[in-house]
Amino acid sequence: MSKLLTDLIEALRCLPGVGGKSAQRMAFHLLERDRERGLRLSQVLGQAMRDIGNCSRCRNFSETPVCTLCASSSRDRQVLCVVESPTELAAIEQATGYRGQYFVLLGRLSPLDGLGPQELGLDLLADRLAEGEIEEMIIATNPTVEGEATAHYLAQLARAGNVRPTRLAHGVPLGGELEYVDRGTLAHAFGSRQSLD
């Protein structure tokens, strides 16, 4: 196998979920059947790597200094949803009617991985909270050990800025049956139960 072909296969392995065999199939497909779209992929990929950065207000991916969500006058500026990644922001946008603002951490507190408050941009978040416009901060971190630690830190940051922290509900999924829910999820849902008024 040529060095260039080997390099192409290795380059494709950087994608999540793509191992050696999948990368080889992709490379062979592009070279055998789809060279035109392969060239288009390389052009768009190169341009995206050069031109997409992070929004200066929310840290989401953006081609401009301030992303379209932050620049929009139709968004509710009194509510801020904090997420771990742009993937989660996209999921919330697609699945809900949320019309507030966002802040993207680009990770979660994990001292073992070298991710502390500075790496998550929490100084920028504190500055946004200090502006006085935000009344509620929705904490939408994942229910992992690191996500919960991050949520606790974010709640303290919100309270220090006189902002009401709220947390996304976790527990039994809609349409789920209790006998099929794992023990940890069921215990969390049971402990976080709410009264029906």
mmCIF file of C-alpha atoms in Angstrom:
data_model
loop_
_atom_site.group_PDB
_atom_site.id
_atom_site.type_symbol
_atom_site.label_atom_id
_atom_site.label_comp_id
_atom_site.label_asym_id
_atom_site.label_seq_id
_atom_site.Cartn_x
_atom_site.Cartn_y
_atom_site.Cartn_z
ATOM 1 C CA MET A 1 0.000 0.000 0.000
ATOM 2 C CA SER A 2 1.368 3.425 -0.914
ATOM 3 C CA LYS A 3 2.497 5.895 1.745
ATOM 4 C CA LEU A 4 -0.077 8.470 0.626
ATOM 5 C CA LEU A 5 -2.915 5.942 0.849
ATOM 6 C CA THR A 6 -1.698 4.877 4.291
ATOM 7 C CA ASP A 7 -1.591 8.546 5.337
ATOM 8 C CA LEU A 8 -5.168 9.054 4.073
ATOM 9 C CA ILE A 9 -6.411 6.056 6.068
ATOM 10 C CA GLU A 10 -4.598 7.260 9.191
ATOM 11 C CA ALA A 11 -6.032 10.771 8.743
ATOM 12 C CA LEU A 12 -9.584 9.399 8.545
ATOM 13 C CA ARG A 13 -9.057 7.513 11.817
ATOM 14 C CA CYS A 14 -9.144 10.816 13.717
ATOM 15 C CA LEU A 15 -12.934 10.840 13.336
ATOM 16 C CA PRO A 16 -14.926 9.502 16.318
ATOM 17 C CA GLY A 17 -15.963 5.882 15.922
ATOM 18 C CA VAL A 18 -13.739 5.321 12.890
ATOM 19 C CA GLY A 19 -11.225 2.527 13.282
ATOM 20 C CA GLY A 20 -8.742 1.138 10.809
ATOM 21 C CA LYS A 21 -11.213 -0.939 8.766
ATOM 22 C CA SER A 22 -13.797 1.860 8.506
ATOM 23 C CA ALA A 23 -11.114 4.373 7.539
ATOM 24 C CA GLN A 24 -9.835 1.999 4.857
ATOM 25 C CA ARG A 25 -13.365 1.530 3.439
ATOM 26 C CA MET A 26 -13.881 5.308 3.351
ATOM 27 C CA ALA A 27 -10.552 5.910 1.629
ATOM 28 C CA PHE A 28 -11.167 3.184 -0.957
ATOM 29 C CA HIS A 29 -14.699 4.457 -1.623
ATOM 30 C CA LEU A 30 -13.488 8.004 -2.244
ATOM 31 C CA LEU A 31 -10.683 6.844 -4.525
ATOM 32 C CA GLU A 32 -12.687 4.226 -6.437
ATOM 33 C CA ARG A 33 -16.088 5.861 -6.823
ATOM 34 C CA ASP A 34 -16.318 9.425 -5.565
ATOM 35 C CA ARG A 35 -13.188 11.454 -6.290
ATOM 36 C CA GLU A 36 -15.162 14.615 -7.118
ATOM 37 C CA ARG A 37 -16.944 14.636 -3.769
ATOM 38 C CA GLY A 38 -13.691 13.644 -2.063
ATOM 39 C CA LEU A 39 -12.080 16.783 -3.490
ATOM 40 C CA ARG A 40 -15.082 18.840 -2.356
ATOM 41 C CA LEU A 41 -14.795 17.302 1.116
ATOM 42 C CA SER A 42 -11.126 18.239 1.320
ATOM 43 C CA GLN A 43 -11.847 21.832 0.246
ATOM 44 C CA VAL A 44 -14.689 22.340 2.719
ATOM 45 C CA LEU A 45 -12.779 20.601 5.501
ATOM 46 C CA GLY A 46 -9.736 22.818 4.923
ATOM 47 C CA GLN A 47 -11.842 25.972 4.840
ATOM 48 C CA ALA A 48 -13.745 24.962 8.003
ATOM 49 C CA MET A 49 -10.515 24.240 9.886
ATOM 50 C CA ARG A 50 -9.190 27.687 8.907
ATOM 51 C CA ASP A 51 -12.331 29.811 9.249
ATOM 52 C CA ILE A 52 -14.457 28.375 12.075
ATOM 53 C CA GLY A 53 -13.510 29.650 15.506
ATOM 54 C CA ASN A 54 -15.414 30.350 18.705
ATOM 55 C CA CYS A 55 -17.924 33.094 19.463
ATOM 56 C CA SER A 56 -16.462 35.697 21.811
ATOM 57 C CA ARG A 57 -19.658 35.710 23.932
ATOM 58 C CA CYS A 58 -20.815 32.087 24.152
ATOM 59 C CA ARG A 59 -17.822 30.087 22.823
ATOM 60 C CA ASN A 60 -19.990 28.174 20.315
ATOM 61 C CA PHE A 61 -18.506 27.472 16.880
ATOM 62 C CA SER A 62 -18.751 30.528 14.653
ATOM 63 C CA GLU A 63 -17.286 32.008 11.470
ATOM 64 C CA THR A 64 -17.753 35.514 12.901
ATOM 65 C CA PRO A 65 -16.562 37.069 16.191
ATOM 66 C CA VAL A 66 -20.144 36.929 17.561
ATOM 67 C CA CYS A 67 -22.328 33.990 16.474
ATOM 68 C CA THR A 68 -25.823 34.347 15.016
ATOM 69 C CA LEU A 69 -27.484 33.155 18.261
ATOM 70 C CA CYS A 70 -25.742 35.809 20.366
ATOM 71 C CA ALA A 71 -26.336 38.495 17.741
ATOM 72 C CA SER A 72 -30.054 37.719 17.413
ATOM 73 C CA SER A 73 -32.368 40.318 18.949
ATOM 74 C CA SER A 74 -35.167 37.724 19.173
ATOM 75 C CA ARG A 75 -33.395 35.664 21.868
ATOM 76 C CA ASP A 76 -34.349 36.124 25.539
ATOM 77 C CA ARG A 77 -31.316 37.793 27.119
ATOM 78 C CA GLN A 78 -32.511 37.132 30.673
ATOM 79 C CA VAL A 79 -32.037 33.347 30.434
ATOM 80 C CA LEU A 80 -28.682 31.650 29.840
ATOM 81 C CA CYS A 81 -28.274 27.906 29.258
ATOM 82 C CA VAL A 82 -24.820 26.479 30.004
ATOM 83 C CA VAL A 83 -23.872 23.346 28.058
ATOM 84 C CA GLU A 84 -20.710 21.247 27.854
ATOM 85 C CA SER A 85 -20.375 21.212 24.043
ATOM 86 C CA PRO A 86 -21.715 22.607 20.761
ATOM 87 C CA THR A 87 -23.309 19.184 20.180
ATOM 88 C CA GLU A 88 -25.546 19.676 23.211
ATOM 89 C CA LEU A 89 -26.423 23.229 22.138
ATOM 90 C CA ALA A 90 -27.550 21.842 18.764
ATOM 91 C CA ALA A 91 -29.610 19.125 20.490
ATOM 92 C CA ILE A 92 -31.410 21.688 22.673
ATOM 93 C CA GLU A 93 -32.066 23.957 19.690
ATOM 94 C CA GLN A 94 -33.522 21.074 17.654
ATOM 95 C CA ALA A 95 -35.587 19.426 20.398
ATOM 96 C CA THR A 96 -36.975 22.293 22.464
ATOM 97 C CA GLY A 97 -38.574 25.691 22.163
ATOM 98 C CA TYR A 98 -35.791 27.317 24.182
ATOM 99 C CA ARG A 99 -35.245 30.908 22.994
ATOM 100 C CA GLY A 100 -32.655 32.150 25.485
ATOM 101 C CA GLN A 101 -28.894 32.574 25.207
ATOM 102 C CA TYR A 102 -26.129 29.981 25.626
ATOM 103 C CA PHE A 103 -22.675 29.520 27.058
ATOM 104 C CA VAL A 104 -20.574 26.575 25.839
ATOM 105 C CA LEU A 105 -17.983 25.249 28.292
ATOM 106 C CA LEU A 106 -16.141 23.095 25.714
ATOM 107 C CA GLY A 107 -15.693 20.457 28.412
ATOM 108 C CA ARG A 108 -16.368 19.891 32.098
ATOM 109 C CA LEU A 109 -14.293 20.299 35.236
ATOM 110 C CA SER A 110 -11.789 17.456 35.257
ATOM 111 C CA PRO A 111 -8.541 18.191 37.093
ATOM 112 C CA LEU A 112 -7.064 14.835 36.005
ATOM 113 C CA ASP A 113 -7.485 15.908 32.357
ATOM 114 C CA GLY A 114 -6.164 19.413 33.045
ATOM 115 C CA LEU A 115 -9.590 21.048 32.686
ATOM 116 C CA GLY A 116 -10.152 23.683 35.341
ATOM 117 C CA PRO A 117 -12.253 26.868 35.508
ATOM 118 C CA GLN A 118 -9.835 28.763 33.230
ATOM 119 C CA GLU A 119 -10.018 26.147 30.442
ATOM 120 C CA LEU A 120 -13.824 26.187 30.564
ATOM 121 C CA GLY A 121 -13.958 29.960 30.177
ATOM 122 C CA LEU A 122 -15.620 30.491 33.528
ATOM 123 C CA ASP A 123 -13.997 33.923 33.837
ATOM 124 C CA LEU A 124 -15.874 34.936 30.664
ATOM 125 C CA LEU A 125 -19.077 33.428 32.085
ATOM 126 C CA ALA A 126 -18.626 35.373 35.343
ATOM 127 C CA ASP A 127 -18.213 38.563 33.299
ATOM 128 C CA ARG A 128 -21.481 37.837 31.444
ATOM 129 C CA LEU A 129 -23.312 37.237 34.719
ATOM 130 C CA ALA A 130 -21.890 40.490 36.133
ATOM 131 C CA GLU A 131 -23.469 42.464 33.264
ATOM 132 C CA GLY A 132 -26.735 42.196 35.240
ATOM 133 C CA GLU A 133 -28.974 41.223 32.324
ATOM 134 C CA ILE A 134 -29.224 37.488 33.094
ATOM 135 C CA GLU A 135 -31.816 36.444 35.702
ATOM 136 C CA GLU A 136 -31.720 32.641 35.326
ATOM 137 C CA MET A 137 -28.872 30.296 34.436
ATOM 138 C CA ILE A 138 -29.989 26.841 33.273
ATOM 139 C CA ILE A 139 -27.257 24.318 34.016
ATOM 140 C CA ALA A 140 -27.388 21.625 31.330
ATOM 141 C CA THR A 141 -24.272 19.593 32.092
ATOM 142 C CA ASN A 142 -24.338 15.817 31.792
ATOM 143 C CA PRO A 143 -25.199 13.718 34.877
ATOM 144 C CA THR A 144 -21.680 12.283 35.200
ATOM 145 C CA VAL A 145 -19.384 12.741 38.202
ATOM 146 C CA GLU A 146 -17.522 15.540 36.373
ATOM 147 C CA GLY A 147 -20.794 17.014 35.064
ATOM 148 C CA GLU A 148 -22.271 17.146 38.560
ATOM 149 C CA ALA A 149 -19.104 18.762 39.967
ATOM 150 C CA THR A 150 -19.252 21.309 37.153
ATOM 151 C CA ALA A 151 -22.944 21.953 37.866
ATOM 152 C CA HIS A 152 -22.173 22.582 41.543
ATOM 153 C CA TYR A 153 -19.404 25.048 40.627
ATOM 154 C CA LEU A 154 -21.682 26.792 38.105
ATOM 155 C CA ALA A 155 -24.480 27.119 40.677
ATOM 156 C CA GLN A 156 -22.057 28.821 43.086
ATOM 157 C CA LEU A 157 -20.903 31.147 40.284
ATOM 158 C CA ALA A 158 -24.511 32.037 39.455
ATOM 159 C CA ARG A 159 -25.421 32.775 43.076
ATOM 160 C CA ALA A 160 -22.322 34.964 43.430
ATOM 161 C CA GLY A 161 -23.598 36.961 40.439
ATOM 162 C CA ASN A 162 -27.138 37.224 41.882
ATOM 163 C CA VAL A 163 -28.472 34.911 39.168
ATOM 164 C CA ARG A 164 -30.937 32.102 39.915
ATOM 165 C CA PRO A 165 -29.365 28.736 38.998
ATOM 166 C CA THR A 166 -31.637 25.956 37.728
ATOM 167 C CA ARG A 167 -30.733 22.417 36.655
ATOM 168 C CA LEU A 168 -32.199 20.285 33.888
ATOM 169 C CA ALA A 169 -34.323 17.466 35.289
ATOM 170 C CA HIS A 170 -32.831 13.969 35.124
ATOM 171 C CA GLY A 171 -34.504 10.653 35.568
ATOM 172 C CA VAL A 172 -37.015 8.343 33.969
ATOM 173 C CA PRO A 173 -37.320 9.019 30.228
ATOM 174 C CA LEU A 174 -40.690 9.939 28.752
ATOM 175 C CA GLY A 175 -42.409 6.717 27.706
ATOM 176 C CA GLY A 176 -39.946 4.635 29.727
ATOM 177 C CA GLU A 177 -41.002 1.775 31.968
ATOM 178 C CA LEU A 178 -39.556 1.638 35.476
ATOM 179 C CA GLU A 179 -38.535 -2.014 35.263
ATOM 180 C CA TYR A 180 -36.149 -1.182 32.378
ATOM 181 C CA VAL A 181 -34.542 1.942 33.903
ATOM 182 C CA ASP A 182 -31.062 1.396 35.380
ATOM 183 C CA ARG A 183 -30.678 1.596 39.160
ATOM 184 C CA GLY A 184 -28.644 4.824 39.198
ATOM 185 C CA THR A 185 -31.147 6.703 37.029
ATOM 186 C CA LEU A 186 -34.084 5.414 39.040
ATOM 187 C CA ALA A 187 -32.417 6.364 42.337
ATOM 188 C CA HIS A 188 -31.687 9.878 41.015
ATOM 189 C CA ALA A 189 -35.249 10.285 39.717
ATOM 190 C CA PHE A 190 -36.692 9.058 43.019
ATOM 191 C CA GLY A 191 -34.495 11.428 45.017
ATOM 192 C CA SER A 192 -35.386 14.387 42.754
ATOM 193 C CA ARG A 193 -39.134 13.831 42.755
ATOM 194 C CA GLN A 194 -41.427 16.888 42.669
ATOM 195 C CA SER A 195 -44.879 17.517 44.084
ATOM 196 C CA LEU A 196 -47.833 17.724 41.716
ATOM 197 C CA ASP A 197 -49.702 20.931 42.488
#
